[in-house]
Structure formats: structure tokens, C-alpha cells
Coordinates of C-alpha atoms in Angstrom, one line a residue:
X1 CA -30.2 -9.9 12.6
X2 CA -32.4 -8.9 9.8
X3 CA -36.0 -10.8 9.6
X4 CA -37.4 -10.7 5.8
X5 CA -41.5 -10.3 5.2
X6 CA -43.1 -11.2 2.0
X7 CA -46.2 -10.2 1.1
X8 CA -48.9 -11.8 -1.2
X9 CA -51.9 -10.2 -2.0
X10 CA -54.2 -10.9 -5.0
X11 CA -54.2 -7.0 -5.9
X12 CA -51.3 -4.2 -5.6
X13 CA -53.9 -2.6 -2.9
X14 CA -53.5 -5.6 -1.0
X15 CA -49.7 -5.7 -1.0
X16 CA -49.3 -2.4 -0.3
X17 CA -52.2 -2.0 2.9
X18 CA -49.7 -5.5 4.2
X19 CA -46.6 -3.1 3.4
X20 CA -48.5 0.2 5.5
X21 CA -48.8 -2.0 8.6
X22 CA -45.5 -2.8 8.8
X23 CA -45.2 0.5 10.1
X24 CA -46.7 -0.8 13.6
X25 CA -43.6 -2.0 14.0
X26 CA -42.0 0.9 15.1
X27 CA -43.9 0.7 17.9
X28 CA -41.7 -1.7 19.2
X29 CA -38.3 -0.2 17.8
X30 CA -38.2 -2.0 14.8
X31 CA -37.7 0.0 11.3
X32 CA -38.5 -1.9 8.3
X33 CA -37.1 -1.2 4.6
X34 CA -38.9 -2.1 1.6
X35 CA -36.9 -4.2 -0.5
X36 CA -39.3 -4.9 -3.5
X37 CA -42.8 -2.6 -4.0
X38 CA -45.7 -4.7 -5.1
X39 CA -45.2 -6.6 -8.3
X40 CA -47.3 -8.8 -10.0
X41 CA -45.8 -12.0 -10.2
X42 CA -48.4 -14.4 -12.0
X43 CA -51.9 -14.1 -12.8
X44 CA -53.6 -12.1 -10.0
X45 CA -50.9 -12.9 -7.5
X46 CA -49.0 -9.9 -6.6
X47 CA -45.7 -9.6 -4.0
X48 CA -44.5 -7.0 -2.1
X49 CA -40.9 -7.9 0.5
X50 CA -39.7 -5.7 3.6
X51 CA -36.5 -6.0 5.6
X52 CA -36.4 -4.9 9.1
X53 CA -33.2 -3.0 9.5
X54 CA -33.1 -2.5 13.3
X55 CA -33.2 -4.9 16.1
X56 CA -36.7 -5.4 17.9
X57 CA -37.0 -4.2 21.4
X58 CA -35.3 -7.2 23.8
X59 CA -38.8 -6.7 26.5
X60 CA -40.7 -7.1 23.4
X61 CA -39.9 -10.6 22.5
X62 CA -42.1 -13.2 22.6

């Protein structure tokens, strides 16, 4: 099953330093796709969205 992330940041910089730690992830076995880079949606609001595309590790769950 896929889990979707958004990100909202008041900058690009922001969105994008919430897109890098997705990469801890991986720690755990999960790979995560970005779907949308940031994009400023209104104003100084800004969104960024990430997929994971593999399963997290079953001993990880919580």
C-alpha cells in the first residue's frame, strides 16, 4: 500500500529540506518517489508531495 506525504513550507527551501528527509526512510526499507517538486501554491505557501513506493519494514511498524 502506497502512503502519500505533502509537504507545506512557507519557502521552496522549506519544501524541499521536508522532501531531503524523506530519504531517512530508507532506513527502514521504505523508497519514496516525488510526485510533485515544490510549487508555490498561494501567497507564500509552497507544496511539495512524495509517494512511498515500497512497503515499510514489518519489525518497523509502530
Amino acid at each position: 500500500m502506497a502512503i502519500r506525504i505533502g509537504i507545506i513550507g512557507e519557502t521552496q527551501r522549506e519544501c524541499a529540506d521536508g522532501l531531503a528527509l524523506l530519504d531517512l526512510l530508507a532506513n527502514h526499507g521504505v523508497t519514496v518517489a516525488v510526485t510533485q517538486k515544490p510549487a508555490q501554491i498561494a501567497g507564500d505557501r509552497w507544496l511539495a508531495r512524495a509517494t512511498t513506493t515500497t512497503a515499510p519494514d514489518q519489525k518497523v511498524r509502530g
